[in-house]
Coordinates of C-alpha atoms and ligand atoms in Angstrom, one line a residue:
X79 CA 7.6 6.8 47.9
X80 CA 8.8 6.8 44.5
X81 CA 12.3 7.6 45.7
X82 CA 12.4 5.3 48.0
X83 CA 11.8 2.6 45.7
X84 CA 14.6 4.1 43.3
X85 CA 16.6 3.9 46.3
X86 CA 16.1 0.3 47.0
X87 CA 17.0 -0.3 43.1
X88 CA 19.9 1.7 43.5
X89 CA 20.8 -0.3 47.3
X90 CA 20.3 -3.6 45.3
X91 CA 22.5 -3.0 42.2
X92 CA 25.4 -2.0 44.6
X93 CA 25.7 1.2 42.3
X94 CA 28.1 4.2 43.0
X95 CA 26.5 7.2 44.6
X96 CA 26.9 9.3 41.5
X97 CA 23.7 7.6 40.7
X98 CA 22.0 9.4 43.3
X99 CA 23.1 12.7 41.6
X100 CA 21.6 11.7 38.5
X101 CA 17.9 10.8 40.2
X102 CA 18.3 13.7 42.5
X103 CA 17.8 11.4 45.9
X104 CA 19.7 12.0 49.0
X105 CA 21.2 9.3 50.0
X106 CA 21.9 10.5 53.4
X107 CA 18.0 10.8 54.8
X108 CA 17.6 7.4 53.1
X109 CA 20.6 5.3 55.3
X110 CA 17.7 4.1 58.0
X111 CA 16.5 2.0 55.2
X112 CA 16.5 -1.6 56.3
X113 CA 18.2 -4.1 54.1
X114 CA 15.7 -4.1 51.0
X115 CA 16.6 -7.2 49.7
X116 CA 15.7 -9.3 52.6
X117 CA 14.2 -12.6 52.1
X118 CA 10.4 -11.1 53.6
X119 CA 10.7 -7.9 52.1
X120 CA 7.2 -7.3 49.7
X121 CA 9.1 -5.3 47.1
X122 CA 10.5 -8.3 45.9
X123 CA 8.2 -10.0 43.1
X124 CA 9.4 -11.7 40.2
X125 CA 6.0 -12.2 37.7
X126 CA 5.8 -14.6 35.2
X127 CA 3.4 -14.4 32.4
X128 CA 1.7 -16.6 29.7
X129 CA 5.1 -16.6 27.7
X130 CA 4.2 -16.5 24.1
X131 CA 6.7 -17.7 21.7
X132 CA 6.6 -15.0 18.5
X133 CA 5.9 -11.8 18.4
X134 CA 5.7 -9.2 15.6
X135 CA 8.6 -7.2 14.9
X136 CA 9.9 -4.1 12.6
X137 CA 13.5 -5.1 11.4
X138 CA 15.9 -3.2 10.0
X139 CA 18.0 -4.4 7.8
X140 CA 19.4 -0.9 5.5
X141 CA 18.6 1.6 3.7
X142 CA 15.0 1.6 3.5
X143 CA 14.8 -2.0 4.1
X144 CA 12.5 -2.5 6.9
X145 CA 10.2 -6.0 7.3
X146 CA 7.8 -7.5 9.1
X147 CA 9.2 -10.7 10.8
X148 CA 8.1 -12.8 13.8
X149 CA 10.9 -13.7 16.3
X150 CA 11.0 -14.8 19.6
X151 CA 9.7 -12.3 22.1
X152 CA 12.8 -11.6 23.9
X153 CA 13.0 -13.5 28.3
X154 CA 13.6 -10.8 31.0
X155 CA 16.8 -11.8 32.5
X156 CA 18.0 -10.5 36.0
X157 CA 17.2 -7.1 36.2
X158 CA 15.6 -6.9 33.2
X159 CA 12.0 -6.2 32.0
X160 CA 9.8 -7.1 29.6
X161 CA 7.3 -4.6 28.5
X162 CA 4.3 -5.1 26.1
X163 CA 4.5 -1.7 23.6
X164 CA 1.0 -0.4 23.8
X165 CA 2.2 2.8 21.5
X166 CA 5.3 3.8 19.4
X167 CA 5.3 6.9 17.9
X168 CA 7.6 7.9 14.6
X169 CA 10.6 10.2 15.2
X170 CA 12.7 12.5 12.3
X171 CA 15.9 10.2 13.4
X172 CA 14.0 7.5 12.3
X173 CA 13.2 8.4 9.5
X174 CA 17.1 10.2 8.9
X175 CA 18.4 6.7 10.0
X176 CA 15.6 5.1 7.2
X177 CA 16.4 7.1 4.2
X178 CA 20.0 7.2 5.0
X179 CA 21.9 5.5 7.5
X180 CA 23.2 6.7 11.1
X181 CA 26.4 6.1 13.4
X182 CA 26.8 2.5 13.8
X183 CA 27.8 3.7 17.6
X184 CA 24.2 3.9 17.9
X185 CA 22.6 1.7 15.6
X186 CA 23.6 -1.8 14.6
X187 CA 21.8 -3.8 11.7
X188 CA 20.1 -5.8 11.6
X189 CA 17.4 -4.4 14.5
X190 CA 14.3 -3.9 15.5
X191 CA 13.6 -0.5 14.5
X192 CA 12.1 2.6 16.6
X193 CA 13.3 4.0 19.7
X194 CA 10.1 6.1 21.3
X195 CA 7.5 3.6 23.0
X196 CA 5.6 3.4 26.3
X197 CA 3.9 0.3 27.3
X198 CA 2.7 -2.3 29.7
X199 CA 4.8 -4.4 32.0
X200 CA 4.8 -8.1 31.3
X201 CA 7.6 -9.8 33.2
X202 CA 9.8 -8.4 35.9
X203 CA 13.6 -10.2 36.0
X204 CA 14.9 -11.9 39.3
X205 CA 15.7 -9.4 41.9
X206 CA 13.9 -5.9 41.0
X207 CA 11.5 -4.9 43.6
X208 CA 10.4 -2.1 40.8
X209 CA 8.6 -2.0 38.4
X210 CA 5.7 -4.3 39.1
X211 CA 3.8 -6.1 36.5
X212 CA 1.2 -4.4 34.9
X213 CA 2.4 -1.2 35.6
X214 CA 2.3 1.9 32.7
X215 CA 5.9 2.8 32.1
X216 CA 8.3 4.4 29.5
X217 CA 12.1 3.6 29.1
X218 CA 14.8 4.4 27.3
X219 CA 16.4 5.3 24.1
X220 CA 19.6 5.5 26.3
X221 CA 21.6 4.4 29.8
X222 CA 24.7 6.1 30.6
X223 CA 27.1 4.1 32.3
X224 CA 27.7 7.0 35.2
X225 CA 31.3 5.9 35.3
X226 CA 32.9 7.3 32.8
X227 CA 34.8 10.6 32.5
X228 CA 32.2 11.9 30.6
X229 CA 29.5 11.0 33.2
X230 CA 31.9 12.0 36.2
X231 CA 31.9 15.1 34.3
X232 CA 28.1 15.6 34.8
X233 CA 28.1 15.2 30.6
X234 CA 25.9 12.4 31.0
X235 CA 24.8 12.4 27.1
X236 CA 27.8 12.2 26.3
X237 CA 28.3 9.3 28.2
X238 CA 31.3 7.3 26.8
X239 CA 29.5 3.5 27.2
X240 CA 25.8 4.5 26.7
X241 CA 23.5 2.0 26.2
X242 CA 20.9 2.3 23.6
X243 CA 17.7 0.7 23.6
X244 CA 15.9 0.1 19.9
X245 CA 12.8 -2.0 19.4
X246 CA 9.7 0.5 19.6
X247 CA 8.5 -1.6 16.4
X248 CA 7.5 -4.5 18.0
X249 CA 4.6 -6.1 20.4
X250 CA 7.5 -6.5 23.0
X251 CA 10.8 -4.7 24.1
X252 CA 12.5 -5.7 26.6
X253 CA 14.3 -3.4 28.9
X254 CA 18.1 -3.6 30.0
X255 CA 19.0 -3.6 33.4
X256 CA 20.8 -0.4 33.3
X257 CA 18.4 1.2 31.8
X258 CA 15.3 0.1 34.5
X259 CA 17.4 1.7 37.0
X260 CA 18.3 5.0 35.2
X261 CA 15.9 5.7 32.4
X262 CA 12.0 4.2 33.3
X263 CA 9.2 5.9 34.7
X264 CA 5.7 5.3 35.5
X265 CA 3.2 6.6 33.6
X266 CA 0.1 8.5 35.4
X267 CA -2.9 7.2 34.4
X268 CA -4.3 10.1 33.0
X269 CA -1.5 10.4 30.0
X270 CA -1.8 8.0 27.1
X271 CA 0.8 5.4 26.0
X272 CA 1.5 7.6 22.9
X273 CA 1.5 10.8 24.8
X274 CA 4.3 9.2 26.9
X275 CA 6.2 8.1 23.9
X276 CA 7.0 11.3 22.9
X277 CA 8.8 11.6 26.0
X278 CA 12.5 11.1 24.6
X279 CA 12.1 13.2 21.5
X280 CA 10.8 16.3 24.3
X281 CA 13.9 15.0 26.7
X282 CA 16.6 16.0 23.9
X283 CA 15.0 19.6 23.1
X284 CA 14.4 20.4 26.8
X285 CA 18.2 19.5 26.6
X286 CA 19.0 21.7 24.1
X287 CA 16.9 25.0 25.2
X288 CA 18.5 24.5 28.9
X289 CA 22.1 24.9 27.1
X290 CA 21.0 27.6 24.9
X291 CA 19.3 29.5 28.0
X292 CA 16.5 31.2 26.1
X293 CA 15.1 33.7 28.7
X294 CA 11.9 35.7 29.0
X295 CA 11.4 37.7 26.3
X296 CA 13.4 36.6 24.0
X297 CA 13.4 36.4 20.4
X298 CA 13.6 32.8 19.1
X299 CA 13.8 31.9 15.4
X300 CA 13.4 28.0 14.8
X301 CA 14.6 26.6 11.0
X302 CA 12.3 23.3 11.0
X303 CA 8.5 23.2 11.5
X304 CA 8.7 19.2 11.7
X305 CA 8.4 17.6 15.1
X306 CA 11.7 18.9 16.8
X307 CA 11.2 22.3 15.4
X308 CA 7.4 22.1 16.8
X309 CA 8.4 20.9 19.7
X310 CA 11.1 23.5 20.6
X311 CA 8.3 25.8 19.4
X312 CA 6.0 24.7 22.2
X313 CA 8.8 24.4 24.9
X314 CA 10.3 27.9 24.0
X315 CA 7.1 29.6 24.3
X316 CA 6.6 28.1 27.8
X317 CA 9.6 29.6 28.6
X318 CA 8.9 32.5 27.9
X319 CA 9.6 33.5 24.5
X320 CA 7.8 37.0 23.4
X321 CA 7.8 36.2 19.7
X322 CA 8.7 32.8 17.7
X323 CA 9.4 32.7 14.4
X324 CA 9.0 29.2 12.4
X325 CA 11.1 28.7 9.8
X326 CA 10.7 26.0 6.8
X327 CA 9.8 25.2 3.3
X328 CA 6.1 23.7 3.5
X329 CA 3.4 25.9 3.7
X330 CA 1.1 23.3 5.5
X331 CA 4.5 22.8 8.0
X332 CA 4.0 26.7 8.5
X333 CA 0.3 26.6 9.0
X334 CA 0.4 24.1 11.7
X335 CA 3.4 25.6 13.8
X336 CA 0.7 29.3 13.8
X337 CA -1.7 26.7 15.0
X338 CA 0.7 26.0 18.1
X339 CA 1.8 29.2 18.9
X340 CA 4.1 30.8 16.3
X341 CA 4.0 34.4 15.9
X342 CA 5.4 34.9 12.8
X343 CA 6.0 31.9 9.6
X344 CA 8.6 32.5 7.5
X345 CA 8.2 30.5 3.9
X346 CA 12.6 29.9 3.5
X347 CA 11.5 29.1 -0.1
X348 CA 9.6 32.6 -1.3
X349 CA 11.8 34.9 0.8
X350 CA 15.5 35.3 2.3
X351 CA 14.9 34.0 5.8
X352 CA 17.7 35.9 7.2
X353 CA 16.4 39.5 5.8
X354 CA 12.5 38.3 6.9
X355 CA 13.9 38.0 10.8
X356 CA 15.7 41.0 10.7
X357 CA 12.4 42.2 9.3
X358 CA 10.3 41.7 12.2
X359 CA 13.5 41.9 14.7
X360 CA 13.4 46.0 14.0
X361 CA 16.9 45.0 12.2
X362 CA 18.8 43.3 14.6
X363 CA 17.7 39.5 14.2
X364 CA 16.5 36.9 16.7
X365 CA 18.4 36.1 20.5
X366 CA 18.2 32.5 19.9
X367 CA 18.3 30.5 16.7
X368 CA 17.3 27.0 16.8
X369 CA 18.4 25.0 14.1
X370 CA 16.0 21.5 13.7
X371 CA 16.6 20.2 10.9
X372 CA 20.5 18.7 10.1
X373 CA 21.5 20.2 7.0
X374 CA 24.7 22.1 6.4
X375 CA 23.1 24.4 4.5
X376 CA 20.2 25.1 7.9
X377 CA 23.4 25.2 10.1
X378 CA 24.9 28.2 8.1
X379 CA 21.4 29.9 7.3
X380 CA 21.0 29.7 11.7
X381 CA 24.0 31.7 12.2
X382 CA 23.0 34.6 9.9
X383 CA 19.3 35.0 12.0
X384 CA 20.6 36.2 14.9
X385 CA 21.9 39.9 16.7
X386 CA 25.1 40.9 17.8
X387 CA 25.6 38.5 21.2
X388 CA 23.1 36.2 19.7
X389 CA 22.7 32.3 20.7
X390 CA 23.0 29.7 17.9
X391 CA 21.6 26.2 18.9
X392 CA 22.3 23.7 15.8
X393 CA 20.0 20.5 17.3
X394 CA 19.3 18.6 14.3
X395 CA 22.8 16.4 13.5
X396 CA 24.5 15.9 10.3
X397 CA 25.6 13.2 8.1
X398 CA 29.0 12.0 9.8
X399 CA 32.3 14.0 8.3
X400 CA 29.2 17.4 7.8
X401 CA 31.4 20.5 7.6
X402 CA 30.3 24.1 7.5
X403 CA 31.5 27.5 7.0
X404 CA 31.6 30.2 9.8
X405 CA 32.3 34.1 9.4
X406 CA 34.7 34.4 11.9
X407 CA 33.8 38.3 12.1
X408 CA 30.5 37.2 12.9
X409 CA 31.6 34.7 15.5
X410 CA 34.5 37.7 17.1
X411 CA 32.8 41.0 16.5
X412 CA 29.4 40.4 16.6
X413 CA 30.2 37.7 19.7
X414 CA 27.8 35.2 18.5
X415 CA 27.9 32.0 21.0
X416 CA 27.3 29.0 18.8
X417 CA 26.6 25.4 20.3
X418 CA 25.7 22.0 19.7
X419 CA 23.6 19.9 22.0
X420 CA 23.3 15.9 21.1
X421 CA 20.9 13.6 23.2
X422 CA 20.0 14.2 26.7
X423 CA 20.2 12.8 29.9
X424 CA 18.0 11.2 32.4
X425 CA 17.1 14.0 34.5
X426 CA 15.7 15.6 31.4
X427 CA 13.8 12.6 30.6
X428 CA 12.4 12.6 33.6
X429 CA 11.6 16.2 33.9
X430 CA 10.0 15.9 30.1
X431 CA 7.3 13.1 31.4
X432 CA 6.2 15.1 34.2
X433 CA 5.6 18.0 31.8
X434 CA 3.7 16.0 29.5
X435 CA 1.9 14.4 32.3
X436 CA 0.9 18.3 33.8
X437 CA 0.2 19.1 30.2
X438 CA 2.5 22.2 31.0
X439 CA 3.3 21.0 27.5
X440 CA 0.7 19.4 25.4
X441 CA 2.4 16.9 23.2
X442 CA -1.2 15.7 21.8
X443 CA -1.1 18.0 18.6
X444 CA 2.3 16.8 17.5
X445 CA 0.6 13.0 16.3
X446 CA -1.3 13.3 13.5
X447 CA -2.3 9.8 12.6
X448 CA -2.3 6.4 14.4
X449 CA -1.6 3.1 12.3
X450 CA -0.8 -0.1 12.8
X451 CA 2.1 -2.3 13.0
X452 CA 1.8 -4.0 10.1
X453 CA 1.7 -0.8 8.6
X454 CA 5.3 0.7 9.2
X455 CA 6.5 0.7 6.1
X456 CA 3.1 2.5 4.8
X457 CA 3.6 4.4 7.3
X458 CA 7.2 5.7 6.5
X459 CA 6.2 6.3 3.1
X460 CA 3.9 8.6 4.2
X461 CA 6.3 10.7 6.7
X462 CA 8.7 10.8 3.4
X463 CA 6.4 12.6 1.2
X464 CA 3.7 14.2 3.1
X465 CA 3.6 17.5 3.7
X466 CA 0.8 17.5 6.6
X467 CA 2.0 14.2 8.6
X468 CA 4.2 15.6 12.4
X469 CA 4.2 12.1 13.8
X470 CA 2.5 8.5 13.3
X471 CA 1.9 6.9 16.6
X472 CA 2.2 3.3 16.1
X473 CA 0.4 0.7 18.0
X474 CA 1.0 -3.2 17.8
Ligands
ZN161 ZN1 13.2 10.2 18.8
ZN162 ZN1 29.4 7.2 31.1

């Protein structure tokens, strides 16, 4: 059934087949479909709701400039929805984009701030049939626009015209058009709000360990024992990963990532991380290094953890203009492959909810306090300088 509704979204926004690729339906055994749209069809409901005028927002002005403001909760136009955010839970890229900046490609200031939300549906814009009102669902961070060579290509992250959606922070978000049809899902009732927040973080590193291909029984080392690092702990592991080796500076970091599944902890700052995985490697290093952090310096350290025909996976991104050094010996005669993966794409984020919702991965360690609202900038504070803190889940 679910497809067949995506289909009718699909029938009703006149959109290119390629978008049937992308939500893996066949359009062929769905041609019998009558007209969707028709005037008596019971898909169609436009809902209204008590509009209230103000809601609470996070802004975003710069650099560690965030405040509290009320502005008008944004009107679902055509195609549009309007969700009420029931959690939003804190990310590392926020946090990057909080202490530093980020590519204005992505983020433009001032904006409501936070990108990882799930929520209830408010207000449904003229002519979807899906979602209805009331209905649990997640969206976003990002639409592609399936158009573009980029997209044609199947690169759909690298999508040339993404859209992306920021305004986790807030009582309301309100959901582009493009991005109701590509990138929202219902949430089962059984998984929480905040559980299905973490959804987009998990879309990007099931992403990134599909490109890097870890296999059964492979090694993985993992510099980062923050969310993304835990994360790809948890998702490599699943895949099969015989031992895991977590990487970082914080002892407490360490202590949690053996609490999820790590086999061996590696303290970067007391020992040479490199010799420590060759250690416990029987010489030869890791199969697959995972770097999760975004440092030149982490980039570098990743390519010196792994064997001879080794993987190198540098996830977290660096400042813009980031440049790093690469033994080219390494890279020729010891045939390292080295890649970077950025983002994800719908199909991941689609697979990553239905993991979460199976509990085949069990997100629910990863948040580590809930707070309110009003509290973001406490809240960011405390991500900044705690050492024990993986991720806030905020709820308006
Ligand atoms: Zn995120
Ligand atoms: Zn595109």
């Amino acid at each position: 059934m679910q497809e067949t509704c995506h289909f009718r979204r699909l029938h009703h926004w006149g959109l290119p087949p390629v978008y049937s690729l992308v939500l893996g339906i066949d359009l062929l055994e769905k041609t019998d479909l009558k007209s969707p749209l028709s005037e008596k069809s019971p898909y169609i409901s436009i809902h209204s709701f008590k509009r209230v005028i103000e809601m609470k927002a996070a802004m975003l002005y710069g650099v560690k400039d965030l405040r509290i403001e009320d502005i008008p909760v944004p009107k679902a136009g055509a195609g549009e929805v309007l969700v009420k955010v029931k959690a939003a839970t804190t990310c590392g890229t926020d946090l990057k984009i909080f202490q530093r900046g980020y590519v204005e490609k992505v983020i433009k200031l001032p904006t409501i701030f936070g990108h990882e939300w799930a929520g209830e549906v408010v207000e449904v814009g003229e002519g979807l049939e899906w979602p209805e009102k009331g209905m649990r669902v997640r969206a976003g961070n990002s639409a592609p626009c399936l158009h573009c060579t980029m997209c044609q290509k199947g690169k759909y992250n690298l999508c040339e015209n993404m859209i992306w959606l920021w305004g986790a922070y807030a009582e309301y978000v309100k959901v582009p058009a493009r991005m109701v049809l590509v990138n929202m899902q219902e949430i089962p009732q059984h998984v929480s709000f905040e559980e299905a927040a973490i959804t987009e973080p998990f879309a990007c590193v099931l992403h990134g360990v599909e490109e890097a291909r870890v296999k059964l029984g492979d090694t993985v080392a993992i510099i980062g024992a923050g969310p993304i690092g835990l994360l790809h702990l948890l998702t490599v592991k699943k895949m099969g990963a015989e031992k895991v080796i977590a990487i970082d500076l914080v002892e407490e970091r360490l202590h949690f990532a053996e609490k999820l599944g790590a086999d061996e902890t590696v303290n970067a700052g007391k020992v040479d991380a490199a010799e420590e995985v060759r250690q416990v490697t029987g010489g030869y290093g890791a199969d697959v290094a995972i770097e999760a952090i975004g440092l030149p310096s982490t980039w570098e350290q990743a390519l010196k953890l792994v064997r001879k025909g080794g993987t190198v996976l540098e996830f977290g991104g660096c400042p813009p203009g980031t440049e790093i050094k690469v033994n080219a010996e390494m890279l020729h005669y010891g045939e390292l492959t080295m890649l970077g993966t950025f983002h994800t794409t719908p199909l991941h984020f689609k697979k990553a909810l239905n993991l979460i919702a199976s509990r085949t991965i069990d997100v629910r360690p990863l948040i580590t306090r809930r707070m309110k609202l009003e509290e973001i900038k406490e809240a960011f504070k405390i991500l900044s300088t705690s050492k024990s803190e993986i991720k806030i889940a905020i709820n308006p």
